Amino acid sequence: TLDSQIPDSERFKFARPFTPTCPSCKKPYCFDGIARQKSPGIESGLACTHCGHLPTIGFLANQLTLLIRSLIREYYAFVMQCDEPSCALKTRVLTVSGSRCLRPQCSGRLNEIFSDKLLYHQMQYFAALMNIERSAARLECTASEVKILRDKHIEYFKRLAMIVDMHLSVSAR
């Protein structure tokens, strides 16, 4: 199937959440994008879930940039792991014979732990956090409700979306 036809829940199941650390209470919280579920209704996804503090734009932008850079660094580390369960060798060294495992008597194959596809899906996940329609579909509410929340903090979402778009434009799949 084409990647665009896969639902977000399936496509982003291996994506790491954006968990900035609140500058007020010093606890990490899950950034759920434009909006998150709150009974009853929805609330802005920017504020800390523990203390309700709203970090500055620069703080969240810096946290997102650092996370993206660490993911790119992990991709470029090119760590491979043997698919044989009894071996499970992790290495950055490739053999002359391609993807065969380096250990003698092991018939496993080496596979990338963090592939370009995983990195691309991770970046798409960050972009989806800033998308009105995807947030509305995830929360099962109307896009106009999400748009109201987005418009309250439009500068935040513009800046965060710009950071994600910048990294996607440089190294998109």
Short mmCIF file of C-alpha atoms in Angstrom, two decimals:
data_model
loop_
_atom_site.label_atom_id
_atom_site.label_comp_id
_atom_site.label_asym_id
_atom_site.label_seq_id
_atom_site.Cartn_x
_atom_site.Cartn_y
_atom_site.Cartn_z
CA THR A 1 0.00 0.00 0.00
CA LEU A 2 1.01 3.59 -0.42
CA ASP A 3 2.19 5.34 2.73
CA SER A 4 -0.39 8.09 2.23
CA GLN A 5 -3.21 5.54 2.53
CA ILE A 6 -2.05 4.18 5.88
CA PRO A 7 -3.93 5.72 8.83
CA ASP A 8 -1.92 7.97 11.17
CA SER A 9 -2.33 5.57 14.10
CA GLU A 10 -0.54 2.85 12.12
CA ARG A 11 2.00 5.10 10.37
CA PHE A 12 3.14 6.81 13.56
CA LYS A 13 3.05 3.83 15.94
CA PHE A 14 6.88 3.83 16.19
CA ALA A 15 7.18 7.63 16.37
CA ARG A 16 8.65 9.04 19.55
CA PRO A 17 6.44 11.62 21.22
CA PHE A 18 7.61 15.18 21.68
CA THR A 19 8.04 15.45 25.45
CA PRO A 20 9.40 18.86 26.42
CA THR A 21 10.40 19.47 30.03
CA CYS A 22 8.28 22.14 31.70
CA PRO A 23 10.45 25.09 32.80
CA SER A 24 8.13 25.69 35.76
CA CYS A 25 7.69 22.26 37.40
CA LYS A 26 10.72 20.58 35.69
CA LYS A 27 8.63 17.53 34.67
CA PRO A 28 8.44 16.21 31.11
CA TYR A 29 4.98 16.25 29.54
CA CYS A 30 3.61 14.89 26.30
CA PHE A 31 3.04 17.57 23.65
CA ASP A 32 -0.06 16.37 21.82
CA GLY A 33 -0.09 19.06 19.17
CA ILE A 34 -2.70 21.76 18.72
CA ALA A 35 -5.20 20.18 21.08
CA ARG A 36 -5.59 17.32 23.54
CA GLN A 37 -8.56 15.58 25.09
CA LYS A 38 -9.96 17.01 28.31
CA SER A 39 -13.23 15.95 29.82
CA PRO A 40 -15.42 17.53 28.71
CA GLY A 41 -14.07 18.77 25.37
CA ILE A 42 -10.56 19.69 24.29
CA GLU A 43 -7.80 22.03 25.50
CA SER A 44 -4.61 23.51 24.06
CA GLY A 45 -1.80 20.99 23.74
CA LEU A 46 0.92 23.56 24.46
CA ALA A 47 0.57 23.90 28.24
CA CYS A 48 2.16 21.52 30.75
CA THR A 49 -0.18 18.71 31.77
CA HIS A 50 1.16 18.77 35.34
CA CYS A 51 1.07 22.46 36.33
CA GLY A 52 -0.67 24.18 33.40
CA HIS A 53 2.30 26.47 32.68
CA LEU A 54 2.61 27.69 29.09
CA PRO A 55 6.31 27.66 28.06
CA THR A 56 7.63 30.41 25.79
CA ILE A 57 7.80 29.97 22.02
CA GLY A 58 11.60 29.93 22.11
CA PHE A 59 11.68 27.27 24.80
CA LEU A 60 9.43 24.85 22.86
CA ALA A 61 11.21 25.62 19.58
CA ASN A 62 14.57 24.85 21.19
CA GLN A 63 13.29 21.59 22.71
CA LEU A 64 11.87 20.47 19.33
CA THR A 65 15.08 21.41 17.49
CA LEU A 66 17.20 19.46 19.98
CA LEU A 67 14.96 16.41 19.63
CA ILE A 68 15.09 16.52 15.83
CA ARG A 69 18.88 16.89 15.87
CA SER A 70 19.23 13.90 18.21
CA LEU A 71 17.04 11.80 15.90
CA ILE A 72 19.11 12.82 12.87
CA ARG A 73 22.30 12.00 14.79
CA GLU A 74 20.86 8.58 15.67
CA TYR A 75 20.06 7.95 11.99
CA TYR A 76 23.59 8.89 10.91
CA ALA A 77 25.12 6.61 13.56
CA PHE A 78 23.97 3.78 11.23
CA VAL A 79 23.68 1.14 13.95
CA MET A 80 22.64 -2.25 12.62
CA GLN A 81 21.27 -5.23 14.54
CA CYS A 82 21.22 -8.93 13.71
CA ASP A 83 17.71 -10.27 13.17
CA GLU A 84 18.63 -13.66 14.69
CA PRO A 85 17.08 -13.63 18.22
CA SER A 86 19.85 -15.73 19.75
CA CYS A 87 22.53 -13.36 18.41
CA ALA A 88 21.06 -9.81 18.42
CA LEU A 89 24.49 -8.30 17.63
CA LYS A 90 24.55 -4.50 17.35
CA THR A 91 27.28 -3.00 15.20
CA ARG A 92 28.21 -0.07 12.97
CA VAL A 93 30.51 -2.25 10.87
CA LEU A 94 29.40 -3.74 7.56
CA THR A 95 30.84 -6.93 6.16
CA VAL A 96 32.19 -7.28 2.65
CA SER A 97 29.39 -9.76 1.96
CA GLY A 98 26.66 -7.17 2.51
CA SER A 99 24.23 -7.52 5.36
CA ARG A 100 25.33 -10.90 6.71
CA CYS A 101 25.97 -11.05 10.47
CA LEU A 102 29.58 -10.64 11.61
CA ARG A 103 29.49 -13.43 14.20
CA PRO A 104 30.74 -16.84 13.06
CA GLN A 105 28.07 -19.55 12.92
CA CYS A 106 25.28 -16.92 12.84
CA SER A 107 22.99 -17.04 9.82
CA GLY A 108 21.20 -13.78 10.64
CA ARG A 109 21.10 -10.59 8.60
CA LEU A 110 21.96 -7.09 9.78
CA ASN A 111 19.16 -4.50 9.60
CA GLU A 112 19.21 -0.79 10.38
CA ILE A 113 17.76 0.05 13.80
CA PHE A 114 16.79 3.60 12.80
CA SER A 115 16.22 3.72 9.04
CA ASP A 116 15.57 6.68 6.77
CA LYS A 117 11.93 5.63 6.59
CA LEU A 118 11.60 5.76 10.39
CA LEU A 119 13.23 9.20 10.45
CA TYR A 120 10.91 10.44 7.71
CA HIS A 121 7.83 9.10 9.53
CA GLN A 122 9.07 10.75 12.72
CA MET A 123 9.32 14.10 10.93
CA GLN A 124 5.87 13.58 9.42
CA TYR A 125 4.56 12.87 12.92
CA PHE A 126 5.88 16.23 14.13
CA ALA A 127 4.26 17.93 11.11
CA ALA A 128 0.97 16.14 11.85
CA LEU A 129 0.98 17.57 15.39
CA MET A 130 0.57 21.04 13.86
CA ASN A 131 -2.15 19.99 11.36
CA ILE A 132 -5.74 21.03 12.12
CA GLU A 133 -7.49 18.22 10.21
CA ARG A 134 -5.30 15.47 11.68
CA SER A 135 -5.74 16.82 15.21
CA ALA A 136 -9.52 16.97 14.73
CA ALA A 137 -9.62 13.41 13.38
CA ARG A 138 -7.46 12.12 16.25
CA LEU A 139 -9.65 13.81 18.87
CA GLU A 140 -12.92 13.06 17.05
CA CYS A 141 -14.06 16.68 17.05
CA THR A 142 -14.66 19.35 14.41
CA ALA A 143 -11.83 21.14 12.67
CA SER A 144 -13.34 24.49 13.67
CA GLU A 145 -12.90 23.64 17.38
CA VAL A 146 -9.24 22.84 16.81
CA LYS A 147 -8.80 25.95 14.63
CA ILE A 148 -10.02 28.15 17.51
CA LEU A 149 -7.34 26.69 19.80
CA ARG A 150 -4.70 27.02 17.10
CA ASP A 151 -5.59 30.65 16.43
CA LYS A 152 -5.14 31.51 20.14
CA HIS A 153 -1.48 30.47 19.89
CA ILE A 154 -0.84 30.92 16.17
CA GLU A 155 2.72 32.20 16.68
CA TYR A 156 3.68 29.02 18.58
CA PHE A 157 2.39 26.71 15.87
CA LYS A 158 3.86 28.78 13.03
CA ARG A 159 7.30 28.62 14.63
CA LEU A 160 7.13 24.90 15.46
CA ALA A 161 5.77 24.05 12.01
CA MET A 162 8.53 26.14 10.42
CA ILE A 163 11.19 24.13 12.29
CA VAL A 164 9.71 20.81 11.16
CA ASP A 165 9.23 22.02 7.57
CA MET A 166 12.82 23.29 7.45
CA HIS A 167 14.18 19.85 8.40
CA LEU A 168 11.78 18.05 6.07
CA SER A 169 12.70 20.25 3.11
CA VAL A 170 16.41 19.60 3.61
CA SER A 171 16.23 15.83 3.83
CA ALA A 172 12.80 14.58 2.82
CA ARG A 173 12.51 11.11 1.41
#
